[in-house]
Short mmCIF file of C-alpha atoms and ligand atoms in Angstrom, two decimals:
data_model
loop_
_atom_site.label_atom_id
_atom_site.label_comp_id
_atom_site.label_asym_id
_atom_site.label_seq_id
_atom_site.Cartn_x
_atom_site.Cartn_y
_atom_site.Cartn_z
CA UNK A 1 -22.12 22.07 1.57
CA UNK A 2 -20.47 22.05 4.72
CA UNK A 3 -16.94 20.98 4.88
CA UNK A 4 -17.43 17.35 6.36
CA UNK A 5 -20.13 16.97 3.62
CA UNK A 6 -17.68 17.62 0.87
CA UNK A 7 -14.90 15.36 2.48
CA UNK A 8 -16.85 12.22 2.66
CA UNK A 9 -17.61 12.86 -1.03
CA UNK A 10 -14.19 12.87 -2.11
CA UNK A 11 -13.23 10.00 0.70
CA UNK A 12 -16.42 7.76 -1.31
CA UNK A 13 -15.05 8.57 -5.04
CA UNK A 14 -11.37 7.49 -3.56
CA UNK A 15 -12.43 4.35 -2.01
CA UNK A 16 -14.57 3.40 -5.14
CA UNK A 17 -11.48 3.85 -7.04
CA UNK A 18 -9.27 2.11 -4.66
CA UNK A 19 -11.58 -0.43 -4.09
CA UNK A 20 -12.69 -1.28 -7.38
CA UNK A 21 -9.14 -1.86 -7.91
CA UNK A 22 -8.35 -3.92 -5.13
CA UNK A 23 -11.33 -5.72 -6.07
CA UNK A 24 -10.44 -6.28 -9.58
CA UNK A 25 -6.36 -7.71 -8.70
CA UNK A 26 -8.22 -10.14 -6.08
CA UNK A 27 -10.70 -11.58 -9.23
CA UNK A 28 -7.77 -11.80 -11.80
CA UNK A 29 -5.36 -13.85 -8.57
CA UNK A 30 -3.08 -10.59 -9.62
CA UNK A 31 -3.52 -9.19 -6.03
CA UNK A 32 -0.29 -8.93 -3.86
CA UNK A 33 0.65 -8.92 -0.51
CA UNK A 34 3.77 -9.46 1.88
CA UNK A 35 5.44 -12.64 2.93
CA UNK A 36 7.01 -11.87 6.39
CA UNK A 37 10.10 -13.69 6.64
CA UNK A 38 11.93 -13.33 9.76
CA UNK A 39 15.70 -14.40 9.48
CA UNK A 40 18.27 -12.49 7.24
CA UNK A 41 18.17 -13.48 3.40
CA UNK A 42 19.93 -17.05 3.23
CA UNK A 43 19.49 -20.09 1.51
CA UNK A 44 17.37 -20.78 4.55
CA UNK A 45 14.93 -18.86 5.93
CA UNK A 46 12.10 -18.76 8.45
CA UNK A 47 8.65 -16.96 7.03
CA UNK A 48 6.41 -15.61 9.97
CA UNK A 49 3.42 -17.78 10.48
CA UNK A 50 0.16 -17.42 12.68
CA UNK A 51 0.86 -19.92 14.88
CA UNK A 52 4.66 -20.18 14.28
CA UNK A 53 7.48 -19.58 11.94
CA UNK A 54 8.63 -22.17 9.43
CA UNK A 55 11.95 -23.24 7.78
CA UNK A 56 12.23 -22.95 3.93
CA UNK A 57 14.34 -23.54 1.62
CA UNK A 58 14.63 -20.25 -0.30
CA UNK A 59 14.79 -20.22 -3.99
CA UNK A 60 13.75 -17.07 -4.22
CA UNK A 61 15.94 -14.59 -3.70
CA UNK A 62 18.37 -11.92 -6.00
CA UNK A 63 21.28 -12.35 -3.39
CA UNK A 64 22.95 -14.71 -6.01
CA UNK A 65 26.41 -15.27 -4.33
CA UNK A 66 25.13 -15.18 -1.03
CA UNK A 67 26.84 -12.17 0.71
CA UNK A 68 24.10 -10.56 2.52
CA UNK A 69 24.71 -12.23 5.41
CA UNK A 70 28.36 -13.51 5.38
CA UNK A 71 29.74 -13.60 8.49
CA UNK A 72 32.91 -11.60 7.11
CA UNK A 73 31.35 -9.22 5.37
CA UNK A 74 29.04 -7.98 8.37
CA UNK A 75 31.42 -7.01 10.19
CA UNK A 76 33.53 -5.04 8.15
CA UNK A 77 29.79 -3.05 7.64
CA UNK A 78 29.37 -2.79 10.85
CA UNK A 79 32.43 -0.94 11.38
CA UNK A 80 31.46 0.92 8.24
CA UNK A 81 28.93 2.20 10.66
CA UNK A 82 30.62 2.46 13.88
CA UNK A 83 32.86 4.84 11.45
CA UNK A 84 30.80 6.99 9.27
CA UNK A 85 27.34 6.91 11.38
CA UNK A 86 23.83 5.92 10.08
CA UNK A 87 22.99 8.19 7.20
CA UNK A 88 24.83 10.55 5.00
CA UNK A 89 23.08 13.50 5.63
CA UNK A 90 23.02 15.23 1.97
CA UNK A 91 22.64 15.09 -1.75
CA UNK A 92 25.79 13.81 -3.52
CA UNK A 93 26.19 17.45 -4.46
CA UNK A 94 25.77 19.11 -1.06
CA UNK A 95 27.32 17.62 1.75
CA UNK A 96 26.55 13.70 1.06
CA UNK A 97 29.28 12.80 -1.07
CA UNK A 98 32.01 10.81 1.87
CA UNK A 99 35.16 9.06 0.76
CA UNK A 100 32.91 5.85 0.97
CA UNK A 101 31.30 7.24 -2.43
CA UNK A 102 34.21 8.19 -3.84
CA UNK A 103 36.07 4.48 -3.16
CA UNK A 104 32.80 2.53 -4.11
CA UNK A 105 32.51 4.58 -7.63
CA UNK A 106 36.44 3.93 -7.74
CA UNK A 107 35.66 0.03 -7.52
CA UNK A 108 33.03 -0.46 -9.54
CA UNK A 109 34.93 1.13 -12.16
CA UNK A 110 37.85 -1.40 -11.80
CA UNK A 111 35.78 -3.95 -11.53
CA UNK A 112 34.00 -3.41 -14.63
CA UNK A 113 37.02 -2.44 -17.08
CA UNK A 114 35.49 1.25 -17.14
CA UNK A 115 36.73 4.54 -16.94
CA UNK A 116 34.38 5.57 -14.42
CA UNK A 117 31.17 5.23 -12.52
CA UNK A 118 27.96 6.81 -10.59
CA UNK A 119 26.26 5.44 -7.78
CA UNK A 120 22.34 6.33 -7.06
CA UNK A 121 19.89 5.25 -4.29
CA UNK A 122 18.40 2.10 -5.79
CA UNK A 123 19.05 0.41 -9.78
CA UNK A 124 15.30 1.50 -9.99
CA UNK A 125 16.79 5.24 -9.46
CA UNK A 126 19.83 4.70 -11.72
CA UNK A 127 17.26 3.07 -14.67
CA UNK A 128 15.15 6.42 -14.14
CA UNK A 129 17.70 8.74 -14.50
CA UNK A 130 19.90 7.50 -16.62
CA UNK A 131 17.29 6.72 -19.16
CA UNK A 132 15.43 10.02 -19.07
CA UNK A 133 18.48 12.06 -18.97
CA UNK A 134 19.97 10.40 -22.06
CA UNK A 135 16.85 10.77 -23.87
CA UNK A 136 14.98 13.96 -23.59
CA UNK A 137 14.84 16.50 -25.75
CA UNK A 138 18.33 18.82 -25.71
CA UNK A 139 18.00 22.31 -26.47
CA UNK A 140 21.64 22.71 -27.99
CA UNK A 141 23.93 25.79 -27.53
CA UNK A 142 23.68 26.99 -30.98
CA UNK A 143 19.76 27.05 -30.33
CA UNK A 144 19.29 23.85 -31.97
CA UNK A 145 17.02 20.80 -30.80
CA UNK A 146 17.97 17.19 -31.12
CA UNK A 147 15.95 14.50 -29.79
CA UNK A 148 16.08 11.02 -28.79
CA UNK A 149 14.80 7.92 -30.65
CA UNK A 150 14.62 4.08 -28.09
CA UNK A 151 13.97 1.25 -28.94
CA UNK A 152 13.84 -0.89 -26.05
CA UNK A 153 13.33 -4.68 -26.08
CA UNK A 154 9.65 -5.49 -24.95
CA UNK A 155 10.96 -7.30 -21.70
CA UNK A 156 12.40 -4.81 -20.55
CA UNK A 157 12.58 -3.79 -16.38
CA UNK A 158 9.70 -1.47 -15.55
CA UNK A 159 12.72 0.75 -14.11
CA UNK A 160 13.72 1.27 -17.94
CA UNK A 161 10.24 1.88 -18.99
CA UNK A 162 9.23 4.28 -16.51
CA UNK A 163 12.62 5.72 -17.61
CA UNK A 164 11.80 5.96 -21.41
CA UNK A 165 8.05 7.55 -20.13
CA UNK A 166 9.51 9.73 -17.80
CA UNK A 167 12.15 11.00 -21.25
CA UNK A 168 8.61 11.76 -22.72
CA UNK A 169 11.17 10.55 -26.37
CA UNK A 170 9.45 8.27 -28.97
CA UNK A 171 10.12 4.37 -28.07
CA UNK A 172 9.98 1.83 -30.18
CA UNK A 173 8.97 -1.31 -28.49
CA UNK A 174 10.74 -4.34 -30.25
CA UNK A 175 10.31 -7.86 -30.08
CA UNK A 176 11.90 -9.48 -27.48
CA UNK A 177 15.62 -10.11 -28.40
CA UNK A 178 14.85 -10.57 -31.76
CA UNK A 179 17.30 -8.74 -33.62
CA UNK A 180 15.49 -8.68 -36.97
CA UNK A 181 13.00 -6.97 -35.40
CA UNK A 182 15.14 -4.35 -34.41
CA UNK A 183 17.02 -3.12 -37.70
CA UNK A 184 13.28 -3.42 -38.96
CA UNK A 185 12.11 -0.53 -36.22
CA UNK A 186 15.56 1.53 -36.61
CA UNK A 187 14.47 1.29 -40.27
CA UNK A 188 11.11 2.24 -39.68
CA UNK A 189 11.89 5.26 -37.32
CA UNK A 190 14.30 6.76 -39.95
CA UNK A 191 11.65 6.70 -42.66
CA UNK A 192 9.99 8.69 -41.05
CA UNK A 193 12.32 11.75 -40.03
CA UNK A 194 12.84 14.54 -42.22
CA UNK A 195 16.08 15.53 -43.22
CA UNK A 196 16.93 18.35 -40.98
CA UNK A 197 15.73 15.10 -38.02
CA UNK A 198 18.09 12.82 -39.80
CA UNK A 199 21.10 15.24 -39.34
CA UNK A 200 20.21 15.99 -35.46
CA UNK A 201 18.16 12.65 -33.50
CA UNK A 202 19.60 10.94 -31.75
CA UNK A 203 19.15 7.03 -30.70
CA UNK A 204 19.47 4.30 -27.77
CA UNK A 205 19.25 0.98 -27.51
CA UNK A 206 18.18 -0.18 -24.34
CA UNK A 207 18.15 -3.96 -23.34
CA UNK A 208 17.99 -6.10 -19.97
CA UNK A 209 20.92 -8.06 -20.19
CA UNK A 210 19.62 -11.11 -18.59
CA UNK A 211 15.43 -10.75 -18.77
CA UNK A 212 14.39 -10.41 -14.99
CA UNK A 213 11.77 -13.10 -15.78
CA UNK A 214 12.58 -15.36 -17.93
CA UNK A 215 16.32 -15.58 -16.94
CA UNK A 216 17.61 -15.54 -21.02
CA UNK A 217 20.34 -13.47 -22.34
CA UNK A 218 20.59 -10.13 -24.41
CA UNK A 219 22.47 -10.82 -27.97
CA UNK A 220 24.99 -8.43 -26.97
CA UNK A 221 27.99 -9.00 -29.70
CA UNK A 222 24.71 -8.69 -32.35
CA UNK A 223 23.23 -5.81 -30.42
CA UNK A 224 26.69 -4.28 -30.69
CA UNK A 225 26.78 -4.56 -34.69
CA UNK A 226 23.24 -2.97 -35.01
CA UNK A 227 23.96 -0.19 -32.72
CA UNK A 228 27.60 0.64 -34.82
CA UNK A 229 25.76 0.33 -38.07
CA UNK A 230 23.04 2.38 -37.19
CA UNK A 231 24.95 5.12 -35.22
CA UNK A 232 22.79 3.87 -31.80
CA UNK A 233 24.09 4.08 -28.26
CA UNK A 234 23.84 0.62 -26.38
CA UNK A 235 22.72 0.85 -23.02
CA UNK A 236 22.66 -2.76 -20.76
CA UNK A 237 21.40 -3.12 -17.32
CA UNK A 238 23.09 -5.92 -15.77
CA UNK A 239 21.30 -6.08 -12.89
CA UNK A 240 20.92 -9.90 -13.08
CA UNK A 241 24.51 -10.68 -14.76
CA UNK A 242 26.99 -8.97 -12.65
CA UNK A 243 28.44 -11.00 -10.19
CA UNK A 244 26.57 -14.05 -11.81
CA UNK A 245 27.34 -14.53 -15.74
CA UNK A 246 31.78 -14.67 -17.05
CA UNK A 247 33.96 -16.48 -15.23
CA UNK A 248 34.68 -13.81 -12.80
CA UNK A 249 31.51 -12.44 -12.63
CA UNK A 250 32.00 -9.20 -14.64
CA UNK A 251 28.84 -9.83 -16.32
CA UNK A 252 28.02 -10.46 -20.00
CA UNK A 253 30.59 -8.88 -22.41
CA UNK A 254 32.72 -11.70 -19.88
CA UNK A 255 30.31 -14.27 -20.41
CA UNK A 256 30.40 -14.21 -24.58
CA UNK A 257 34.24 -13.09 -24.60
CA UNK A 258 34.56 -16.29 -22.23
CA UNK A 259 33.11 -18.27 -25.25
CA UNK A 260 35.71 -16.60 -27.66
CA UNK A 261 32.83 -14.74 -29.15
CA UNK A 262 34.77 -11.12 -29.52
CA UNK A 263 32.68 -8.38 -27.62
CA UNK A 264 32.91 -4.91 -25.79
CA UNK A 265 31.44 -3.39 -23.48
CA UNK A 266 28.27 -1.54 -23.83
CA UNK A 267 28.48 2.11 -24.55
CA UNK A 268 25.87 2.60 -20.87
CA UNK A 269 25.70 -0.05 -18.55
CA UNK A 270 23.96 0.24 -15.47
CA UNK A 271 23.28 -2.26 -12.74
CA UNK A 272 22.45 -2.76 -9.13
CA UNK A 273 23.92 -3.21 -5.78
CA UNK A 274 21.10 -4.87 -4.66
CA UNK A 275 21.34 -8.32 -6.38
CA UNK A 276 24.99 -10.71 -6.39
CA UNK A 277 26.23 -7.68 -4.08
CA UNK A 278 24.34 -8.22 -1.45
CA UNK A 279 23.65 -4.29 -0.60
CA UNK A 280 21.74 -1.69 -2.02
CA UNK A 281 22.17 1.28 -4.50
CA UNK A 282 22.07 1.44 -8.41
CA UNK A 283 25.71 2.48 -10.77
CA UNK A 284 26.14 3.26 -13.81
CA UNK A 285 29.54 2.99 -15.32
CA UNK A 286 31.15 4.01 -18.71
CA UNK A 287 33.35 6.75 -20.34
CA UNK A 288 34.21 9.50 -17.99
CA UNK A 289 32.19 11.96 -19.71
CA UNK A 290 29.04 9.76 -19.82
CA UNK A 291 29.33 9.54 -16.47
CA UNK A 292 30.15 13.57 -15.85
CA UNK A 293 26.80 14.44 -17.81
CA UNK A 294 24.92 11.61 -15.70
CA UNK A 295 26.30 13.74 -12.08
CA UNK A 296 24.76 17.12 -14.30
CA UNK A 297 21.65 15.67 -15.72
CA UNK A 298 19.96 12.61 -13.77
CA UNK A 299 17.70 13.99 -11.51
CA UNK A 300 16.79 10.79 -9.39
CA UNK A 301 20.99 11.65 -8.63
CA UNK A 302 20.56 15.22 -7.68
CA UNK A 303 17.46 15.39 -5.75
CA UNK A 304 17.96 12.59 -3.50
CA UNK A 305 19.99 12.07 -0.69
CA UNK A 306 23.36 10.21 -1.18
CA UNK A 307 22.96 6.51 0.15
CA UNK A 308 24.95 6.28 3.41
CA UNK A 309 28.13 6.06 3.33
CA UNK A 310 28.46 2.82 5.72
CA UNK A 311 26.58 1.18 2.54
CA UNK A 312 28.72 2.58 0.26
CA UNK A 313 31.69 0.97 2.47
CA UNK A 314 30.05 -2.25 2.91
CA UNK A 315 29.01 -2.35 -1.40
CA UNK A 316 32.82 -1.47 -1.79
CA UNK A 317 33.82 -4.22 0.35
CA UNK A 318 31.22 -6.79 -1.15
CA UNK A 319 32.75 -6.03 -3.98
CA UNK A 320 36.03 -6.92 -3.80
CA UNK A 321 34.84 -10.33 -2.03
CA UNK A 322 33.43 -11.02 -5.74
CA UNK A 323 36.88 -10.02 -6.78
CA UNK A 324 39.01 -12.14 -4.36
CA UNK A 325 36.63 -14.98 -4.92
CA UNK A 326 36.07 -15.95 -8.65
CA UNK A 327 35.21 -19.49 -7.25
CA UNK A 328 32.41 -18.40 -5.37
CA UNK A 329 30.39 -17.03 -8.96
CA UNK A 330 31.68 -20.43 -10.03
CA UNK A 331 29.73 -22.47 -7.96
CA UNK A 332 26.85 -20.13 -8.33
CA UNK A 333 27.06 -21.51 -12.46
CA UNK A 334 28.01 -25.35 -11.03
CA UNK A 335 24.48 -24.92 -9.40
CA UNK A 336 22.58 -23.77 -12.00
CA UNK A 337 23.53 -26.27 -14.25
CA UNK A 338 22.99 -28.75 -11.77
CA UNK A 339 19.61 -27.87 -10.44
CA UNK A 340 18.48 -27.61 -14.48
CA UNK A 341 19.63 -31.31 -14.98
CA UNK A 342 17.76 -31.97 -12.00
CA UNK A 343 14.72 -30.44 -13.27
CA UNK A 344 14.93 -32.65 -16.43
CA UNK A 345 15.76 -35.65 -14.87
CA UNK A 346 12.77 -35.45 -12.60
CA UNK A 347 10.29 -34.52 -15.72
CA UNK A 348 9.65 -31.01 -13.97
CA UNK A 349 9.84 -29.32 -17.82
CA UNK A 350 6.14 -28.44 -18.81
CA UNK A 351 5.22 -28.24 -22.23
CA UNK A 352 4.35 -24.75 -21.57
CA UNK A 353 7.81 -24.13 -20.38
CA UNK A 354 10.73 -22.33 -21.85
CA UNK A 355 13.25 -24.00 -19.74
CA UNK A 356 16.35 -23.50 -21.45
CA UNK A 357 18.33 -27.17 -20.92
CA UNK A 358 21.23 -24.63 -21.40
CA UNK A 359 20.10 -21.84 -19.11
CA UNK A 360 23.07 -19.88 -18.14
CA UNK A 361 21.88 -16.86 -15.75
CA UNK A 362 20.58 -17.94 -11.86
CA UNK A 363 16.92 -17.60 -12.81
CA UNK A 364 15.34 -20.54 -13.83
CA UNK A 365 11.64 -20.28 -14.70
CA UNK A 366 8.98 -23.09 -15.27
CA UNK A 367 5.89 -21.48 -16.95
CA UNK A 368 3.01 -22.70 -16.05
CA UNK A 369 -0.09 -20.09 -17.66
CA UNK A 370 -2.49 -19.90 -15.81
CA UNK A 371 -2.31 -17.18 -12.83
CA UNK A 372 -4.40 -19.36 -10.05
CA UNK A 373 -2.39 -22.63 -11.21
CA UNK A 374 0.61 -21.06 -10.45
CA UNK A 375 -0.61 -19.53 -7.31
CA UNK A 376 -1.42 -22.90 -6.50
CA UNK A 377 1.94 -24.70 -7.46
CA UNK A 378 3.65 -22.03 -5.14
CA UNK A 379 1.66 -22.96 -2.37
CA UNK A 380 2.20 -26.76 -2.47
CA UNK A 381 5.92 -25.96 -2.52
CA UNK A 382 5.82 -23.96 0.28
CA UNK A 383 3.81 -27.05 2.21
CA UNK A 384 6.71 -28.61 1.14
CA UNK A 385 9.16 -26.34 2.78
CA UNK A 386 10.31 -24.80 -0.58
CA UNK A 387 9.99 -21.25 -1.45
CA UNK A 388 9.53 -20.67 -4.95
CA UNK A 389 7.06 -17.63 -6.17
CA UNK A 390 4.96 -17.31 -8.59
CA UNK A 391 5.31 -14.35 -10.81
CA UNK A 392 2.00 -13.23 -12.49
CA UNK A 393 0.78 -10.68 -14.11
CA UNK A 394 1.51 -7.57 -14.46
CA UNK A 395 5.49 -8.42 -14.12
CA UNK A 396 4.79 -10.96 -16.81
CA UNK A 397 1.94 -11.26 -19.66
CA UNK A 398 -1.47 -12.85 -18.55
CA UNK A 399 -1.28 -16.47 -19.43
CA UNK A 400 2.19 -16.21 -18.65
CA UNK A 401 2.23 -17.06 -14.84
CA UNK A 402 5.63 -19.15 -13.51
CA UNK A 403 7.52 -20.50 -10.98
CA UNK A 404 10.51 -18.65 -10.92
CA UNK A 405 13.47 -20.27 -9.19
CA UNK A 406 16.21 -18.46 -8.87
CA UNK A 407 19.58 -19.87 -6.93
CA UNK A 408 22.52 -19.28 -4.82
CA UNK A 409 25.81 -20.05 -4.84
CA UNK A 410 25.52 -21.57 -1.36
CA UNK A 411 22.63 -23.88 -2.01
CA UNK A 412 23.53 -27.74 -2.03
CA UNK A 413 23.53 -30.43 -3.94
CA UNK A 414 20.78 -32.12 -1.70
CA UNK A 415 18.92 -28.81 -1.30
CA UNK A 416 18.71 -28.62 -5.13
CA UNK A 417 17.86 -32.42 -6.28
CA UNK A 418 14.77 -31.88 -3.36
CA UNK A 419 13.33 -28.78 -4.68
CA UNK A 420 13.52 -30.61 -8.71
CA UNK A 421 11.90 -33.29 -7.09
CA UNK A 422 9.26 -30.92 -5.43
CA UNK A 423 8.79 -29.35 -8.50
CA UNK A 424 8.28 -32.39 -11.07
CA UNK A 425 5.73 -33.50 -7.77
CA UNK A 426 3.73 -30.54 -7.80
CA UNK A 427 3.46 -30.24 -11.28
CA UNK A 428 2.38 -33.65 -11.75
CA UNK A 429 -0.32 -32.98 -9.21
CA UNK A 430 0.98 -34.81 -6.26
C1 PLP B 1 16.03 -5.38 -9.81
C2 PLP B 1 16.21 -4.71 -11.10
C3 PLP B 1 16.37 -3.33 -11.18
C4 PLP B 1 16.19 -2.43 -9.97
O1 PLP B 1 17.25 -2.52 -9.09
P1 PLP B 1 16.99 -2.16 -7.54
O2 PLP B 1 18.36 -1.94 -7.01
O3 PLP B 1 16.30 -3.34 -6.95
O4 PLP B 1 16.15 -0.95 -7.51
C5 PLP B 1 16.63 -2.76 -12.41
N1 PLP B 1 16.71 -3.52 -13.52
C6 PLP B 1 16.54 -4.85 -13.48
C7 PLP B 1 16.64 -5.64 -14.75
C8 PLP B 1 16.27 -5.49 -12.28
O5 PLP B 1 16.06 -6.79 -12.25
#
């Protein structure tokens, strides 16, 4: 066979699989592709048309508080830039690590009541290593193995899942935030371990502490009883609470101590600078030694290049606007509560919909089922000059397709009772 022969074979058996697959998302309404939008992430934005662009209002987006684009803020990045230059030209452990790093991890330490922290490329990098590194197998000094036992809420972030895989350590998958369900699998899991297992596995807890798509809270003051009784570490990834749930926006040990409901922090918790921070880059921060074996063992830390150091300026920065400006993470929860009421008083709640009257984090879904219904509710809003997505499967379950609103501290009042409106509209088929 000559050597073009051969190649279209393999280039026929690719593009059946790829194909088929393609094929398969666009029958299910699973398939994705890219909305262009062609302003900087705002409460308003312009999406890229055909013909021509058009305004939304964006209730969409993971920049909670609003920073990516305050004026303020820019420009202390972009003399982050002028400064340290475009990239950082090294692995954390070669010649990446600037004092940028060093300040950021500094910060995010302080501003989480932690001894110390570690910064990696994305949260999806920081789930990854963190996860895997705490929970493969250890071949001890002495010669001895001990390995790792999760059990990891079932809606979890695929970043903690492909973190568990990756760890290649038996997960138990329990039911979401259901905390009987839990002692029940830590009980299960011990059954069956023999007694020389007993003496050397180890376990983690691993939880989402607000649920990417369904916007509820982890039980963390019960989560923090099972894991002490049971001899667990507790890992959180408050990728969706920091800057968002407590008072201050330190997340959600803040939020229950807030309602004089007595809780510490996590043992491991990891979030994002992606999402209320307005950057990008993952951290993890804890007890210094956590955080020494993280710098030794995560490899999505030591094989990738340090993030550049004008980001980890402008993240440091961003961060201590949170700090200075409590009232800002305020009005983020004055709007939530507001748009929610909104939503009720307009009849927008389904009866398919979990709606929490009471919702507390920024994401505020309205479950709908049915993927091409959804698909379809999305598109009237956008008519309507409101950006809401629908999330579908595989994020969520099938039958599980939503709306998913999520909000900003700089939203209005106005911009909030028109998109409840839009909402109740749509749903009602108008
Ligand atoms: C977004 C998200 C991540 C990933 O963070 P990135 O910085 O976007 O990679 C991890 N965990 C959860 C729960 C998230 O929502």
């Amino acid at each position: 066979m000559s050597v073009k022969v051969r190649k279209n074979i393999k280039m026929s058996v690719l593009n059946n699989y790829t194909d088929d697959f393609l094929q398969a998302a666009k029958e299910a309404h699973t398939y994705r592709s890219m909305r262009h939008i062609c302003t900087p992430e705002a409460s308003h934005v312009e999406i890229a048309g055909p013909a021509q662009t058009r305004d939304v209002l964006l209730l969409a987006s993971n920049s909670y508080l609003d920073l990516c684009n305050e004026p303020e803020l820019k420009q202390t990045a972009a003399e982050a830039v002028l400064k340290w230059g475009t990239g950082s030209g090294g692995a954390r452990l070669t010649t990446g690590n600037k004092t940028p790093h060093e300040e950021l991890e500094k910060t995010l330490a302080n501003f989480k009541g932690e001894e110390a922290a570690i910064t990696f490329g994305t949260g999806y990098m920081a789930n990854v290593g963190t996860v895997s590194a705490l929970c493969s197998k250890q071949v001890h000094r002495d010669g001895s193995i001990s390995e790792c036992i999760v059990f990891s809420d079932e809606l979890n972030h695929a970043s903690i899942i492909d973190g568990i895989r990756l760890s290649k350590a038996k997960c138990y998958v329990y039911k979401h935030n259901d905390m009987v369900d839990l002692q029940h699998a830590i009980d299960e899991a011990r059954t069956i371990l023999t007694k020389e297992q007993l003496a050397t596995t180890r376990y983690l807890i691993v939880t989402d502490a607000v649920f990417s798509m369904d916007g509820d809270l982890a039980n963390l003051p019960e989560l923090q009883k099972i894991a002490k009784a049971n001899n667990c570490l507790l890992m959180i990834d408050e990728a969706h609470s920091t800057g968002v749930l407590g008072k201050t926006g330190r997340g959600l040990a803040e939020h229950f101590n807030d309602k004089g409901i007595p809780c510490d922090h996590a043992d491991v918790t990891l979030g994002t600078l992606s999402k209320s921070i307005g950057c990008e880059g993952g951290f993890v921060v804890g007890k210094q030694n956590l955080i020494d074996f993280l710098r030794n063992k995560a490899r999505s830390f030591i094989f990738s290049t340090a993030m550049s150091p004008a980001m980890a300026q402008a993240a440091a920065n961003n961060l201590k606007f949170i700090e200075q400006h409590p009232e800002r993470v305020q009005q983020l929860q004055e709007n939530v509560k507001f748009f929610c009421d909104a939503l009720v008083k307009a009849g927008a709640v389904p009866t398919s919909s979990r709606l929490a009257e009471n919702q507390e984090s920024a994401i505020v879904p309205i479950v709908i089922g049915d993927e091409a219904a959804a698909l379809r509710a999305s598109a009237a809003l956008q008519e309507k000059g409101i950006l809401i997505p629908a999330i579908r499967y595989p994020t969520v379950a099938k039958g599980q397709a939503r709306l998913r609103a999520s909000l900003m501290a700089s939203h209005s009042r106005e911009d909030l009772e028109k998109a409840a409106k839009a909402i109740a509209d749509v749903l009602k088929g108008n």
